[in-house]
CSV table of C-alpha atoms in Angstrom, one decimal:
chain,number,residue,atom,x,y,z
Q,574,GLY,CA,2.0,-15.2,-9.8
Q,575,GLU,CA,4.2,-12.5,-8.3
Q,576,ASN,CA,4.8,-12.4,-4.7
Q,577,VAL,CA,6.9,-10.9,-1.9
Q,578,GLU,CA,7.7,-12.6,1.3
Q,579,GLN,CA,8.4,-10.4,4.5
Q,580,HIS,CA,10.1,-11.5,7.6
Q,581,PRO,CA,9.5,-11.4,10.6
Q,582,SER,CA,5.7,-10.9,11.2
Q,583,THR,CA,6.4,-9.1,14.5
Q,584,LEU,CA,9.5,-7.5,16.1
Q,585,SER,CA,10.0,-6.1,19.4
Q,586,VAL,CA,13.3,-4.2,20.3
Q,587,GLN,CA,14.9,-2.3,23.1
Q,588,GLU,CA,14.7,1.5,22.4
Q,589,GLY,CA,18.2,2.5,21.1
Q,590,ASP,CA,18.7,-1.0,19.5
Q,591,SER,CA,18.6,-1.7,15.9
Q,592,ALA,CA,15.8,-3.5,13.8
Q,593,VAL,CA,16.4,-5.3,10.6
Q,594,ILE,CA,13.2,-6.3,8.2
Q,595,LYS,CA,13.7,-8.9,5.3
Q,596,CYS,CA,11.6,-9.3,1.9
Q,597,THR,CA,12.4,-11.6,-0.8
Q,598,TYR,CA,10.7,-10.9,-4.1
Q,599,SER,CA,9.9,-13.5,-6.8
Q,600,ASP,CA,9.6,-11.3,-10.0
Q,601,SER,CA,13.4,-10.6,-11.2
Q,602,ALA,CA,11.8,-8.1,-13.5
Q,603,SER,CA,11.0,-5.7,-10.5
Q,604,ASN,CA,13.1,-2.5,-10.5
Q,605,TYR,CA,11.4,-0.2,-7.8
Q,606,PHE,CA,11.3,-1.3,-3.9
Q,607,PRO,CA,9.6,1.2,-1.7
Q,608,TRP,CA,9.0,0.7,2.2
Q,609,TYR,CA,6.0,2.1,3.8
Q,610,LYS,CA,5.1,2.7,7.5
Q,611,GLN,CA,1.6,2.6,8.8
Q,612,GLU,CA,0.6,3.7,12.2
Q,613,LEU,CA,-2.4,2.6,13.7
Q,614,GLY,CA,-5.6,3.7,12.1
Q,615,LYS,CA,-3.3,5.9,9.5
Q,616,ARG,CA,-2.6,5.8,6.0
Q,617,PRO,CA,0.6,3.8,4.7
Q,618,GLN,CA,3.4,6.4,4.0
Q,619,LEU,CA,6.6,6.3,2.1
Q,620,ILE,CA,9.8,6.3,4.4
Q,621,ILE,CA,12.5,5.1,2.0
Q,622,ASP,CA,12.7,3.7,-1.3
Q,623,ILE,CA,15.5,2.1,-3.7
Q,624,ARG,CA,15.8,1.6,-7.4
Q,625,SER,CA,17.3,-1.6,-9.0
Q,626,ASN,CA,20.4,0.2,-10.1
Q,627,VAL,CA,21.7,1.1,-6.4
Q,628,GLY,CA,22.7,-1.5,-3.8
Q,629,GLU,CA,22.3,0.8,-0.8
Q,630,LYS,CA,20.4,4.1,0.4
Q,631,LYS,CA,20.3,5.7,3.8
Q,632,ASP,CA,18.4,8.5,4.8
Q,633,GLN,CA,19.3,9.2,8.8
Q,634,ARG,CA,18.3,6.4,11.0
Q,635,ILE,CA,16.8,4.3,8.1
Q,636,ALA,CA,18.8,2.3,5.3
Q,637,VAL,CA,17.6,0.1,2.7
Q,638,THR,CA,19.9,-2.9,0.8
Q,639,LEU,CA,19.1,-4.5,-2.3
Q,640,ASN,CA,20.8,-7.7,-3.5
Q,641,LYS,CA,19.3,-8.1,-6.9
Q,642,THR,CA,20.8,-11.8,-7.5
Q,643,ALA,CA,19.4,-13.2,-4.4
Q,644,LYS,CA,16.2,-11.0,-4.8
Q,645,HIS,CA,16.5,-9.8,-1.4
Q,646,PHE,CA,15.9,-6.5,0.3
Q,647,SER,CA,16.0,-5.2,3.7
Q,648,LEU,CA,15.0,-2.5,6.0
Q,649,HIS,CA,17.5,-1.3,8.9
Q,650,ILE,CA,16.5,1.2,11.4
Q,651,THR,CA,19.0,2.1,13.8
Q,652,GLU,CA,18.8,4.0,17.4
Q,653,THR,CA,15.0,2.8,17.6
Q,654,GLN,CA,12.7,5.1,19.2
Q,655,PRO,CA,9.4,4.4,20.5
Q,656,GLU,CA,7.8,6.4,17.6
Q,657,ASP,CA,9.2,4.0,15.3
Q,658,SER,CA,6.6,1.5,16.6
Q,659,ALA,CA,4.3,1.1,13.8
Q,660,VAL,CA,3.7,-1.8,10.9
Q,661,TYR,CA,6.3,-1.6,8.2
Q,662,PHE,CA,5.5,-2.9,4.5
Q,663,CYS,CA,7.7,-3.5,1.6
Q,664,ALA,CA,6.9,-3.6,-1.9
Q,665,ALA,CA,8.6,-4.8,-5.3
Q,666,SER,CA,7.2,-3.3,-8.3
Q,667,ARG,CA,7.8,-3.8,-12.0
Q,668,TYR,CA,4.6,-2.2,-13.3
Q,669,LYS,CA,2.4,-2.5,-10.0
Q,670,TYR,CA,3.3,-2.8,-6.3
Q,671,ILE,CA,3.2,-6.4,-4.8
Q,672,PHE,CA,3.3,-5.5,-1.1
Q,673,GLY,CA,4.5,-7.9,1.6
Q,674,THR,CA,2.4,-8.9,4.3
Q,675,GLY,CA,3.7,-6.4,6.9
Q,676,THR,CA,6.1,-6.6,10.1
Q,677,ARG,CA,4.6,-5.0,13.3
Q,678,LEU,CA,7.7,-3.4,15.1
Q,679,LYS,CA,7.4,-2.4,18.9
Q,680,VAL,CA,10.0,-0.6,20.5
Q,681,LEU,CA,9.9,-0.9,24.2
Q,682,ALA,CA,11.0,2.2,26.0
H,207,ASP,CA,-1.1,20.1,-1.7
H,208,ALA,CA,-4.2,18.8,-0.2
H,209,GLY,CA,-2.7,15.2,-1.0
H,210,VAL,CA,-5.0,12.3,-2.2
H,211,ILE,CA,-8.7,12.9,-0.9
H,212,GLN,CA,-11.1,10.0,0.0
H,213,SER,CA,-14.8,10.0,1.0
H,214,PRO,CA,-16.5,8.9,3.1
H,215,ARG,CA,-14.2,8.4,5.7
H,216,HIS,CA,-16.4,5.8,7.4
H,217,GLU,CA,-19.4,4.0,5.9
H,218,VAL,CA,-21.7,1.5,7.5
H,219,THR,CA,-24.2,-0.1,5.5
H,220,GLU,CA,-26.5,-3.3,5.6
H,221,MET,CA,-25.7,-6.3,3.6
H,222,GLY,CA,-27.0,-5.8,-0.2
H,223,GLN,CA,-26.8,-2.0,-0.3
H,224,GLU,CA,-25.0,-0.3,-2.8
H,225,VAL,CA,-21.8,1.5,-1.7
H,226,THR,CA,-19.6,3.8,-3.6
H,227,LEU,CA,-16.4,5.3,-2.5
H,228,ARG,CA,-15.0,8.4,-4.0
H,229,CYS,CA,-11.2,9.5,-4.7
H,230,LYS,CA,-9.5,12.4,-5.8
H,231,PRO,CA,-5.9,12.0,-6.7
H,232,ILE,CA,-3.2,14.3,-6.2
H,233,SER,CA,-3.4,17.3,-8.9
H,234,GLY,CA,-1.0,16.3,-12.0
H,235,HIS,CA,-0.8,12.3,-10.9
H,236,ASN,CA,-1.5,10.2,-13.7
H,237,SER,CA,-1.9,6.8,-12.1
H,238,LEU,CA,-4.6,5.8,-9.5
H,239,PHE,CA,-4.8,2.9,-7.6
H,240,TRP,CA,-7.5,1.3,-5.5
H,241,TYR,CA,-6.4,-1.1,-2.5
H,242,ARG,CA,-8.1,-3.0,-0.1
H,243,GLN,CA,-6.5,-3.7,3.5
H,244,THR,CA,-8.0,-6.4,5.8
H,245,MET,CA,-6.0,-8.2,8.7
H,246,MET,CA,-6.2,-11.4,6.9
H,247,ARG,CA,-4.9,-10.5,3.5
H,248,GLY,CA,-2.8,-7.1,3.9
H,249,LEU,CA,-2.7,-4.8,1.2
H,250,GLU,CA,-4.3,-6.0,-2.1
H,251,LEU,CA,-4.3,-3.9,-5.3
H,252,LEU,CA,-7.8,-4.0,-6.9
H,253,ILE,CA,-7.4,-2.0,-9.9
H,254,TYR,CA,-5.1,0.6,-11.2
H,255,PHE,CA,-5.6,3.5,-13.9
H,256,ASN,CA,-3.3,5.3,-15.9
H,257,ASN,CA,-4.4,8.5,-17.7
H,258,ASN,CA,-8.0,7.5,-16.7
H,259,VAL,CA,-7.8,4.0,-18.3
H,260,PRO,CA,-8.0,1.0,-16.5
H,261,ILE,CA,-4.9,-0.9,-16.9
H,262,ASP,CA,-5.2,-4.0,-14.6
H,263,ASP,CA,-8.3,-5.0,-12.8
H,264,SER,CA,-7.2,-8.6,-11.9
H,265,GLY,CA,-7.4,-7.9,-8.2
H,266,MET,CA,-11.2,-7.1,-8.4
H,267,PRO,CA,-12.5,-9.9,-6.4
H,268,GLU,CA,-15.8,-10.5,-8.4
H,269,ASP,CA,-18.3,-8.8,-10.4
H,270,ARG,CA,-19.8,-7.1,-7.5
H,271,PHE,CA,-17.2,-4.7,-7.6
H,272,SER,CA,-16.8,-1.9,-10.2
H,273,ALA,CA,-14.3,1.0,-10.5
H,274,LYS,CA,-14.3,4.1,-12.8
H,275,MET,CA,-12.4,7.2,-13.8
H,276,PRO,CA,-14.3,9.5,-15.7
H,277,ASN,CA,-11.7,12.2,-15.5
H,278,ALA,CA,-7.9,12.6,-14.1
H,279,SER,CA,-9.5,14.2,-10.6
H,280,PHE,CA,-12.1,11.7,-10.0
H,281,SER,CA,-12.5,8.0,-9.3
H,282,THR,CA,-15.1,5.6,-7.9
H,283,LEU,CA,-15.2,2.3,-6.5
H,284,LYS,CA,-18.5,0.8,-6.1
H,285,ILE,CA,-19.7,-2.6,-4.7
H,286,GLN,CA,-23.3,-3.8,-5.4
H,287,PRO,CA,-24.5,-5.7,-3.7
H,288,SER,CA,-22.5,-5.4,-0.4
H,289,GLU,CA,-21.7,-8.2,1.5
H,290,PRO,CA,-20.3,-8.6,5.0
H,291,ARG,CA,-16.8,-10.3,3.8
H,292,ASP,CA,-16.3,-6.7,2.0
H,293,SER,CA,-15.7,-5.0,5.3
H,294,ALA,CA,-12.3,-3.5,5.1
H,295,VAL,CA,-10.3,-0.4,4.9
H,296,TYR,CA,-10.3,0.9,1.0
H,297,PHE,CA,-7.2,2.9,0.1
H,298,CYS,CA,-6.9,5.4,-3.1
H,299,ALA,CA,-3.4,6.2,-4.0
H,300,SER,CA,-1.9,8.2,-7.0
H,301,SER,CA,1.7,8.4,-8.4
H,302,SER,CA,3.1,10.9,-11.0
H,303,THR,CA,3.9,9.4,-14.0
H,304,THR,CA,4.6,5.7,-14.1
H,305,VAL,CA,3.6,2.9,-11.8
H,306,THR,CA,7.3,2.7,-10.3
H,307,ASP,CA,6.8,6.0,-9.1
H,308,THR,CA,6.0,6.6,-5.2
H,309,GLN,CA,2.4,6.2,-4.5
H,310,TYR,CA,0.7,8.7,-2.2
H,311,PHE,CA,-2.1,7.2,-0.2
H,312,GLY,CA,-5.3,9.0,0.9
H,313,PRO,CA,-6.8,8.6,4.3
H,314,GLY,CA,-8.8,5.3,3.4
H,315,THR,CA,-12.4,4.3,3.8
H,316,ARG,CA,-13.3,2.1,6.6
H,317,LEU,CA,-16.1,0.0,5.4
H,318,THR,CA,-18.4,-2.0,7.5
H,319,VAL,CA,-21.1,-4.0,6.3
H,320,LEU,CA,-23.7,-5.6,8.3
């Protein structure tokens, strides 16, 4: 069946450094790739998304890249801040979301 | 906009009891999703509805789970009888038109089955 692999499972960075989270999907027909941030005890919230006809999208300190040939997509966070600490989920969607297993990001002050 | 509304926010029940979780999607959204989140299994899609019709229930773990959407503004997820392994956070999400649109999550219901 369809699946999404997400790496790393945990990531610690110093404040101000960059963080990169990578996902690989199996369904080549996937055409929508959202990223969600989930703080402890809260709901997942969309932070950025990309569609299959776009290779890169940026929103302030956050960017997502998509390589359809390799079926890879990545989240890049620059100038990390303590409030970026959370669990991040990627997803790939054709007609329903398939979520990755999550990355726990810790930004050390 | 009030966002997706779920109730109750917390539910503690005993094994064997019936549990009903409720969800009100964002007004105007045509797709509704029920997810279960646990440490071991992550975020799992249980079932989704489009225009009140169940489209894919392949994620429903077993016959003890059932979901309904009697109208565009209300859905329920029922577990009968409940078991300790059903303990999890259950999220409802909705999206505007198609399943490839952004899904907006509700606050979740934390279910504990003793």
